CSV table of C-alpha atoms in Angstrom, one decimal:
chain,number,residue,atom,x,y,z
A,221,MET,CA,-125.9,-6.9,32.0
A,222,ARG,CA,-125.2,-10.6,31.4
A,223,SER,CA,-125.8,-13.3,28.9
A,224,VAL,CA,-127.0,-16.7,30.1
A,225,LEU,CA,-126.7,-19.0,27.1
A,226,SER,CA,-124.4,-18.9,24.0
A,227,LEU,CA,-126.7,-18.3,21.0
A,228,PRO,CA,-125.6,-21.5,19.1
A,229,PHE,CA,-126.5,-23.6,22.2
A,230,ALA,CA,-129.8,-21.8,22.6
A,231,LEU,CA,-130.7,-22.2,19.0
A,232,SER,CA,-129.8,-25.9,19.1
A,233,LEU,CA,-132.1,-26.4,22.0
A,234,LEU,CA,-134.9,-24.6,20.1
A,235,ALA,CA,-134.3,-26.9,17.1
A,236,ALA,CA,-134.3,-30.0,19.3
A,237,ALA,CA,-137.7,-28.8,20.7
A,238,SER,CA,-139.1,-28.4,17.2
A,239,PRO,CA,-139.1,-31.8,15.4
A,240,ALA,CA,-140.6,-30.3,12.2
A,241,LEU,CA,-137.4,-28.4,11.6
A,242,ALA,CA,-135.7,-31.6,10.5
A,243,ALA,CA,-137.9,-31.6,7.3
A,244,GLN,CA,-137.0,-28.1,6.2
A,245,ARG,CA,-135.0,-27.6,3.0
A,246,GLN,CA,-132.8,-24.8,1.7
A,247,ILE,CA,-133.5,-23.9,-2.0
A,248,VAL,CA,-130.8,-21.8,-3.8
A,249,VAL,CA,-131.7,-19.2,-6.5
A,250,ASP,CA,-128.7,-18.0,-8.6
A,251,ALA,CA,-129.2,-16.0,-11.8
A,252,ALA,CA,-125.7,-17.0,-12.9
A,253,GLY,CA,-126.4,-20.7,-12.5
A,254,GLY,CA,-125.1,-23.0,-9.8
A,255,GLY,CA,-128.3,-23.0,-7.8
A,256,ASP,CA,-131.5,-24.9,-7.9
A,257,PHE,CA,-133.4,-22.2,-9.8
A,258,LEU,CA,-132.4,-19.3,-12.0
A,259,SER,CA,-135.2,-17.0,-10.8
A,260,LEU,CA,-137.3,-16.6,-7.7
A,261,ALA,CA,-140.9,-17.3,-8.9
A,262,PRO,CA,-140.4,-21.0,-9.6
A,263,ALA,CA,-138.5,-21.4,-6.3
A,264,VAL,CA,-141.5,-19.9,-4.5
A,265,ALA,CA,-143.8,-22.3,-6.3
A,266,ALA,CA,-141.7,-25.3,-5.4
A,267,ALA,CA,-141.1,-24.4,-1.7
A,268,LEU,CA,-143.0,-26.0,1.1
A,269,ALA,CA,-144.0,-24.5,4.4
A,270,GLY,CA,-140.8,-24.2,6.5
A,271,ASP,CA,-138.4,-24.1,3.6
A,272,THR,CA,-135.8,-21.3,3.1
A,273,ILE,CA,-135.0,-19.8,-0.3
A,274,VAL,CA,-131.5,-18.2,-0.4
A,275,VAL,CA,-131.1,-15.8,-3.3
A,276,ARG,CA,-127.5,-15.1,-4.5
A,277,ALA,CA,-126.3,-11.8,-5.8
A,278,GLY,CA,-127.7,-10.7,-9.1
A,279,GLU,CA,-130.6,-8.9,-10.8
A,280,TYR,CA,-134.0,-10.8,-10.8
A,281,ARG,CA,-136.9,-9.6,-13.0
A,282,GLU,CA,-139.8,-11.4,-11.6
A,283,PRO,CA,-143.6,-11.6,-12.3
A,284,ALA,CA,-145.9,-10.7,-9.4
A,285,LEU,CA,-144.7,-13.0,-6.6
A,286,ASP,CA,-147.6,-14.7,-4.7
A,287,ILE,CA,-146.9,-16.0,-1.2
A,288,ASP,CA,-149.4,-18.0,0.8
A,289,LYS,CA,-147.2,-20.2,2.9
A,290,GLY,CA,-144.7,-19.9,5.8
A,291,ILE,CA,-141.4,-19.8,4.0
A,292,ALA,CA,-138.3,-17.6,4.4
A,293,ILE,CA,-136.7,-15.7,1.5
A,294,VAL,CA,-133.2,-14.4,2.2
A,295,GLY,CA,-131.3,-12.2,-0.2
A,296,LEU,CA,-127.5,-12.2,0.0
A,297,VAL,CA,-125.5,-9.0,-0.6
A,298,GLY,CA,-126.1,-7.4,-4.0
A,299,VAL,CA,-129.6,-8.8,-4.8
A,300,ARG,CA,-131.9,-6.5,-6.8
A,301,LEU,CA,-135.5,-7.6,-7.2
A,302,ILE,CA,-137.4,-5.9,-10.2
A,303,GLY,CA,-141.2,-6.1,-10.5
A,304,ASN,CA,-141.9,-7.2,-14.1
A,305,THR,CA,-145.7,-6.8,-14.3
A,306,ILE,CA,-147.8,-3.9,-15.6
A,307,LEU,CA,-149.7,-3.3,-12.5
A,308,PRO,CA,-148.7,-3.6,-8.8
A,309,PRO,CA,-148.5,-5.2,-6.3
A,310,TYR,CA,-145.2,-6.8,-7.3
A,311,LEU,CA,-145.2,-8.9,-4.1
A,312,ARG,CA,-148.4,-10.3,-2.6
A,313,VAL,CA,-148.3,-12.0,0.8
A,314,HIS,CA,-151.7,-13.4,1.8
A,315,ASP,CA,-153.5,-16.1,3.8
A,316,ILE,CA,-150.4,-17.2,5.7
A,317,PRO,CA,-151.9,-19.9,8.0
A,318,ALA,CA,-151.9,-19.6,11.8
A,319,ARG,CA,-148.6,-20.8,13.4
A,320,GLN,CA,-146.7,-20.4,10.2
A,321,THR,CA,-144.2,-17.5,9.5
A,322,PHE,CA,-143.4,-15.8,6.2
A,323,ALA,CA,-140.1,-13.9,6.5
A,324,MET,CA,-138.2,-12.0,3.8
A,325,ARG,CA,-135.0,-10.0,4.2
A,326,GLY,CA,-132.1,-8.5,2.2
A,327,PHE,CA,-133.5,-7.1,-1.1
A,328,THR,CA,-133.3,-3.8,-3.1
A,329,ALA,CA,-136.8,-3.8,-4.7
A,330,VAL,CA,-137.6,-1.8,-7.8
A,331,GLY,CA,-140.9,-1.3,-9.7
A,332,PRO,CA,-140.8,-1.3,-13.5
A,333,PHE,CA,-141.9,2.3,-14.1
A,334,ASP,CA,-141.2,5.0,-11.5
A,335,GLY,CA,-139.1,2.7,-9.3
A,336,SER,CA,-141.8,2.3,-6.6
A,337,TYR,CA,-142.2,-1.3,-5.4
A,338,THR,CA,-145.6,-2.2,-4.0
A,339,ILE,CA,-146.1,-5.0,-1.4
A,340,ASP,CA,-149.6,-6.1,-0.3
A,341,VAL,CA,-149.9,-8.1,2.9
A,342,GLN,CA,-153.5,-9.4,3.4
A,343,SER,CA,-155.5,-11.7,5.5
A,344,CYS,CA,-152.6,-13.4,7.3
A,345,ARG,CA,-153.4,-15.3,10.5
A,346,GLY,CA,-149.8,-16.3,10.8
A,347,THR,CA,-146.7,-14.1,11.3
A,348,VAL,CA,-145.2,-11.9,8.6
A,349,SER,CA,-141.7,-10.3,8.9
A,350,LEU,CA,-140.2,-8.0,6.3
A,351,GLN,CA,-136.6,-6.9,7.0
A,352,ALA,CA,-133.7,-5.1,5.4
A,353,MET,CA,-135.5,-4.0,2.3
A,354,GLN,CA,-135.4,-0.7,0.4
A,355,GLY,CA,-136.4,0.8,-2.9
A,356,LEU,CA,-133.8,2.0,-5.4
A,357,LEU,CA,-135.3,4.9,-7.3
A,358,ALA,CA,-138.2,5.3,-4.8
A,359,HIS,CA,-139.1,3.8,-1.5
A,360,LEU,CA,-141.4,0.9,-0.8
A,361,ASP,CA,-145.2,1.2,-0.8
A,362,ILE,CA,-146.7,-1.3,1.7
A,363,ASP,CA,-150.4,-2.1,2.3
A,364,CYS,CA,-151.3,-4.3,5.3
A,365,VAL,CA,-154.9,-5.4,5.6
A,366,SER,CA,-156.5,-7.8,8.2
A,367,CYS,CA,-153.3,-9.3,9.5
A,368,SER,CA,-152.7,-10.7,13.0
A,369,GLN,CA,-149.0,-10.2,13.5
A,370,VAL,CA,-146.7,-8.2,11.2
A,371,GLU,CA,-143.2,-7.0,11.9
A,372,MET,CA,-141.1,-4.7,9.7
A,373,LYS,CA,-137.5,-3.7,10.4
A,374,ASN,CA,-134.7,-1.8,8.6
A,375,LEU,CA,-136.9,-0.6,5.7
A,376,THR,CA,-137.1,2.6,3.7
A,377,VAL,CA,-140.8,3.3,3.0
A,378,ALA,CA,-142.7,5.9,1.1
A,379,HIS,CA,-146.1,4.9,2.3
A,380,LEU,CA,-147.5,2.4,4.8
A,381,SER,CA,-151.2,1.8,4.9
A,382,VAL,CA,-152.6,-0.4,7.8
A,383,ASN,CA,-156.1,-1.6,8.0
A,384,ASP,CA,-157.4,-3.7,10.9
A,385,SER,CA,-153.9,-5.2,11.6
A,386,ASN,CA,-151.4,-5.5,14.4
A,387,VAL,CA,-148.1,-4.1,13.1
A,388,VAL,CA,-144.7,-3.3,14.8
A,389,VAL,CA,-142.1,-1.3,12.8
A,390,GLN,CA,-138.6,-1.0,14.0
A,391,ARG,CA,-135.6,1.1,12.9
A,392,SER,CA,-137.2,2.2,9.6
A,393,ALA,CA,-137.5,5.5,7.7
A,394,PHE,CA,-140.7,6.8,6.2
A,395,GLU,CA,-140.8,9.8,3.8
A,396,ASN,CA,-143.5,10.9,1.4
A,397,LEU,CA,-145.2,13.9,-0.1
A,398,GLY,CA,-148.4,13.2,1.9
A,399,SER,CA,-148.7,11.4,5.2
A,400,PRO,CA,-146.3,8.5,5.1
A,401,ILE,CA,-148.4,6.4,7.5
A,402,VAL,CA,-152.2,6.0,7.5
A,403,GLY,CA,-154.6,3.5,8.8
A,404,SER,CA,-156.3,1.8,11.7
A,405,GLY,CA,-155.7,-1.1,14.1
A,406,GLU,CA,-152.6,-1.5,16.3
A,407,LEU,CA,-149.3,0.0,15.3
A,408,GLY,CA,-146.0,0.3,17.2
A,409,LEU,CA,-143.1,2.4,16.0
A,410,VAL,CA,-139.7,1.8,17.6
A,411,ARG,CA,-136.7,3.9,16.5
A,412,CYS,CA,-138.4,5.1,13.4
A,413,SER,CA,-138.3,8.4,11.5
A,414,VAL,CA,-141.5,9.7,9.8
A,415,THR,CA,-141.2,12.8,7.6
A,416,VAL,CA,-143.4,14.6,5.1
A,417,GLN,CA,-141.2,15.7,2.3
A,418,PRO,CA,-140.9,19.5,2.0
A,419,GLY,CA,-142.3,21.0,-1.2
A,420,PHE,CA,-145.3,22.8,-2.8
A,421,PHE,CA,-147.5,19.6,-2.7
A,422,SER,CA,-146.4,18.4,0.7
A,423,SER,CA,-149.1,18.5,3.3
A,424,GLY,CA,-150.4,17.1,6.5
A,425,PRO,CA,-149.4,15.1,9.5
A,426,GLY,CA,-146.7,12.5,9.3
A,427,LEU,CA,-149.1,9.9,10.7
A,428,ARG,CA,-152.9,9.8,10.3
A,429,TRP,CA,-154.8,7.2,12.3
A,430,THR,CA,-158.5,6.5,12.1
A,431,SER,CA,-159.0,4.3,15.2
A,432,GLY,CA,-157.1,1.8,17.3
A,433,ARG,CA,-153.9,2.1,19.3
A,434,LEU,CA,-150.6,3.8,18.5
A,435,THR,CA,-147.4,3.2,20.5
A,436,LEU,CA,-144.5,5.5,19.8
A,437,THR,CA,-141.1,5.1,21.3
A,438,ARG,CA,-137.6,6.4,20.4
A,439,SER,CA,-139.1,7.8,17.2
A,440,ASN,CA,-139.4,11.1,15.3
A,441,VAL,CA,-142.6,12.2,13.5
A,442,SER,CA,-142.9,15.5,11.6
A,443,ALA,CA,-145.7,17.3,9.8
A,444,ALA,CA,-145.5,19.7,6.8
A,445,GLN,CA,-147.9,22.0,5.1
A,446,SER,CA,-147.7,23.8,1.8
A,447,GLY,CA,-150.2,26.5,2.8
A,448,SER,CA,-150.7,28.4,6.0
A,449,ALA,CA,-152.9,25.9,7.8
A,450,PRO,CA,-151.3,24.3,10.9
A,451,ALA,CA,-150.9,20.5,11.1
A,452,PRO,CA,-150.2,18.2,14.0
A,453,ALA,CA,-147.4,15.6,13.8
A,454,VAL,CA,-149.9,12.9,14.5
A,455,GLN,CA,-153.6,13.0,13.7
A,456,VAL,CA,-155.8,10.4,15.5
A,457,ASP,CA,-159.6,10.4,15.1
A,458,SER,CA,-160.3,8.0,18.0
A,459,GLY,CA,-158.4,5.4,20.1
A,460,THR,CA,-155.3,5.6,22.3
A,461,VAL,CA,-151.9,7.0,21.6
A,462,VAL,CA,-149.1,5.9,24.0
A,463,VAL,CA,-146.0,8.2,23.7
A,464,ASP,CA,-142.7,7.4,25.3
A,465,PRO,CA,-140.8,10.6,26.4
A,466,THR,CA,-138.0,9.7,23.9
A,467,THR,CA,-140.4,10.3,21.0
A,468,VAL,CA,-140.1,13.7,19.2
A,469,LEU,CA,-143.2,15.1,17.6
A,470,VAL,CA,-142.8,18.1,15.3
A,471,PRO,CA,-146.1,19.8,14.3
A,472,TRP,CA,-146.4,22.5,11.6
A,473,MET,CA,-147.3,26.2,12.3
A,474,GLY,CA,-148.1,25.9,16.0
A,475,ALA,CA,-150.5,22.9,15.8
A,476,PRO,CA,-150.5,20.6,18.8
A,477,PRO,CA,-148.2,17.5,18.5
A,478,ILE,CA,-151.2,15.2,18.5
A,479,GLY,CA,-154.5,16.3,17.0
A,480,GLY,CA,-158.0,14.6,17.1
A,481,ALA,CA,-160.0,12.9,19.8
A,482,ALA,CA,-157.6,10.2,20.9
A,483,THR,CA,-156.7,9.4,24.5
A,484,VAL,CA,-153.1,10.3,24.9
A,485,GLN,CA,-150.9,8.6,27.5
A,486,SER,CA,-147.3,9.8,28.1
A,487,ARG,CA,-145.3,7.1,29.8
A,488,GLU,CA,-142.2,4.9,29.5
A,489,VAL,CA,-142.5,2.2,26.9
A,490,ALA,CA,-140.1,-0.8,27.0
A,491,SER,CA,-138.7,-1.8,23.6
A,492,LEU,CA,-136.3,-4.3,22.2
A,493,VAL,CA,-134.7,-4.3,18.7
A,494,ALA,CA,-132.6,-7.3,17.7
A,495,ASP,CA,-130.9,-8.2,14.5
A,496,SER,CA,-128.1,-10.4,13.2
A,497,SER,CA,-125.0,-9.4,11.2
A,498,GLY,CA,-124.3,-13.1,10.4
A,499,THR,CA,-122.0,-13.8,13.3
A,500,LEU,CA,-123.4,-11.6,16.1
A,501,LEU,CA,-126.9,-11.1,17.4
A,502,ASP,CA,-127.2,-7.5,18.6
A,503,VAL,CA,-129.9,-6.8,21.2
A,504,ASP,CA,-130.8,-3.2,21.8
A,505,LEU,CA,-133.0,-2.6,24.9
A,506,HIS,CA,-134.7,0.5,26.1
A,507,GLY,CA,-136.4,-0.3,29.4
A,508,LEU,CA,-138.1,0.9,32.4
A,509,ARG,CA,-136.1,3.0,34.9
A,510,THR,CA,-134.6,1.0,37.8
A,511,SER,CA,-136.1,-2.3,36.6
A,512,ASP,CA,-134.6,-5.8,36.3
A,513,TYR,CA,-135.1,-7.7,33.1
A,514,VAL,CA,-134.6,-11.0,31.3
A,515,VAL,CA,-134.4,-11.5,27.5
A,516,LEU,CA,-136.4,-14.5,26.2
A,517,LEU,CA,-135.9,-16.2,22.9
A,518,SER,CA,-138.2,-18.6,21.1
A,519,ARG,CA,-139.5,-19.7,17.7
A,520,PRO,CA,-142.2,-17.3,16.4
A,521,THR,CA,-145.5,-17.8,18.0
A,522,PRO,CA,-149.0,-16.1,17.8
A,523,ILE,CA,-149.5,-13.0,20.0
A,524,LEU,CA,-150.8,-13.7,23.4
A,525,PRO,CA,-152.5,-10.8,25.2
A,526,THR,CA,-151.7,-10.8,28.9
A,527,PHE,CA,-152.0,-8.4,31.8
A,528,ALA,CA,-148.2,-7.6,31.3
A,529,GLY,CA,-148.7,-6.7,27.6
A,530,ALA,CA,-148.7,-8.5,24.3
A,531,VAL,CA,-146.4,-11.6,24.5
A,532,TRP,CA,-144.8,-12.7,21.2
A,533,VAL,CA,-142.5,-15.4,22.6
A,534,SER,CA,-143.7,-18.9,23.3
A,535,THR,CA,-144.8,-19.4,26.9
A,536,ASP,CA,-144.0,-23.1,26.7
A,537,GLU,CA,-140.7,-23.3,24.7
A,538,HIS,CA,-138.6,-20.2,25.4
A,539,LEU,CA,-135.0,-19.7,26.7
A,540,VAL,CA,-133.5,-17.0,28.8
A,541,VAL,CA,-130.5,-15.7,26.8
A,542,ALA,CA,-129.6,-12.5,28.8
A,543,PHE,CA,-130.5,-10.6,31.9
A,544,GLY,CA,-129.6,-7.4,33.6
A,545,SER,CA,-130.8,-4.2,35.5
A,546,PHE,CA,-131.4,-0.6,34.4
A,547,GLY,CA,-130.1,2.2,36.6
A,548,SER,CA,-130.8,5.8,35.9
A,549,THR,CA,-130.4,5.2,32.2
A,550,ARG,CA,-132.9,3.2,30.2
A,551,ASN,CA,-130.5,1.7,27.6
A,552,ALA,CA,-128.8,-1.7,27.5
A,553,THR,CA,-127.1,-3.8,24.8
A,554,HIS,CA,-126.1,-7.4,24.5
A,555,ARG,CA,-124.0,-9.0,21.8
A,556,LEU,CA,-124.4,-12.7,21.4
A,557,ALA,CA,-122.1,-14.7,19.1
A,558,HIS,CA,-123.7,-17.3,16.9
A,559,ALA,CA,-121.8,-19.6,14.6
A,560,ALA,CA,-123.3,-22.0,12.0
A,561,VAL,CA,-126.9,-20.6,12.1
A,562,PRO,CA,-128.6,-21.5,8.8
A,563,ALA,CA,-129.8,-18.7,6.7
A,564,GLY,CA,-133.5,-18.1,7.2
A,565,PHE,CA,-133.7,-19.5,10.7
A,566,THR,CA,-136.2,-17.3,12.4
A,567,THR,CA,-136.6,-16.5,16.1
A,568,THR,CA,-138.4,-14.0,18.3
A,569,LEU,CA,-136.9,-12.1,21.2
A,570,GLN,CA,-138.7,-10.1,23.9
A,571,ALA,CA,-137.8,-8.8,27.3
A,572,VAL,CA,-139.7,-9.1,30.6
A,573,PHE,CA,-139.3,-6.3,33.1
A,574,PHE,CA,-139.7,-6.6,36.9
A,575,THR,CA,-140.8,-3.5,38.8
A,576,ASP,CA,-143.8,-3.3,41.1
A,577,ARG,CA,-145.5,-5.4,38.4
A,578,LEU,CA,-144.5,-7.5,35.4
A,579,SER,CA,-144.4,-5.9,31.9
A,580,VAL,CA,-143.0,-6.8,28.5
A,581,SER,CA,-141.1,-4.9,25.8
A,582,THR,CA,-142.0,-4.8,22.2
A,583,ALA,CA,-140.8,-7.9,20.5
A,584,SER,CA,-138.3,-8.3,17.6
A,585,ILE,CA,-138.2,-11.1,15.1
A,586,VAL,CA,-134.7,-12.1,13.8
A,587,VAL,CA,-134.3,-13.7,10.4
A,588,PHE,CA,-130.7,-14.9,10.3
A,589,PRO,CA,-128.7,-14.0,7.2
């Protein structure tokens, strides 16, 4: 396993290849003063596509936030976002234009009544990334409708509803009284835990899918039932389910792991999860046995379907930042140092694998803190 470029050098090359980055601004929100705004809503209204809003520690009671442009919102340590409207959603992300990216990371989000914080993501042709967010008294409630490219990472979620969207979720926990994940479209789960809470009213599969394609790798999905009826871990009415051998499916009362009329494929799925601690970029790879690979980095770009899989990195402006080989194990890690990376800078990483044919891993978007 080797790295090819230092991350600061790689990012500087990306910035040089993107002249529009020079026009980006950083807007500071600080409830205690000392920033450009005291609250988040006016900062969102003032921001232009490409800008980053940095939110300093504090408690922010906000009206329903409405996002329709490609900006980044980065919360520093100790930021609590409180929905201050009567009815959800408390955050609405919609109509992000193609080739723009909305990214948000680093918030504890709380609704005004039972603590549940609702996020609606609708009709986005561009890229949406939600990272490092959690509820305080309850988990997040996320609806995703008619979106081309959504990534979620490091979240705690009570309920995720997906309708006609392409969504990848990484390293997140789902727990609810009913099925925590429902919907249709294309969904990939990487290193996720999906559990129906035990209790008298708990029932059903952990994941219910109407139609489309599910990809499950390095994840655990469990069902529960309050009565005596069996329940599969995953219920799929139609479509395809691809299950990596690392995935654990726990049905209830002797039901099959996967129920319904879906086509089930059991095979190795290559995945990549990347995140930044502020000084180091950690890349966690789970690959194809005995394969060689390279890790590519680029600015976010629309999904490109290819014979090798869905490509999330730019085919024109990408850099190789690491490479290596898998032996009998399927795990590899890289730690890439990065100094002086501005908060909100957003990149995409994806691995390409070389066996008897080319294939790609799942992709991971990194929003730098």
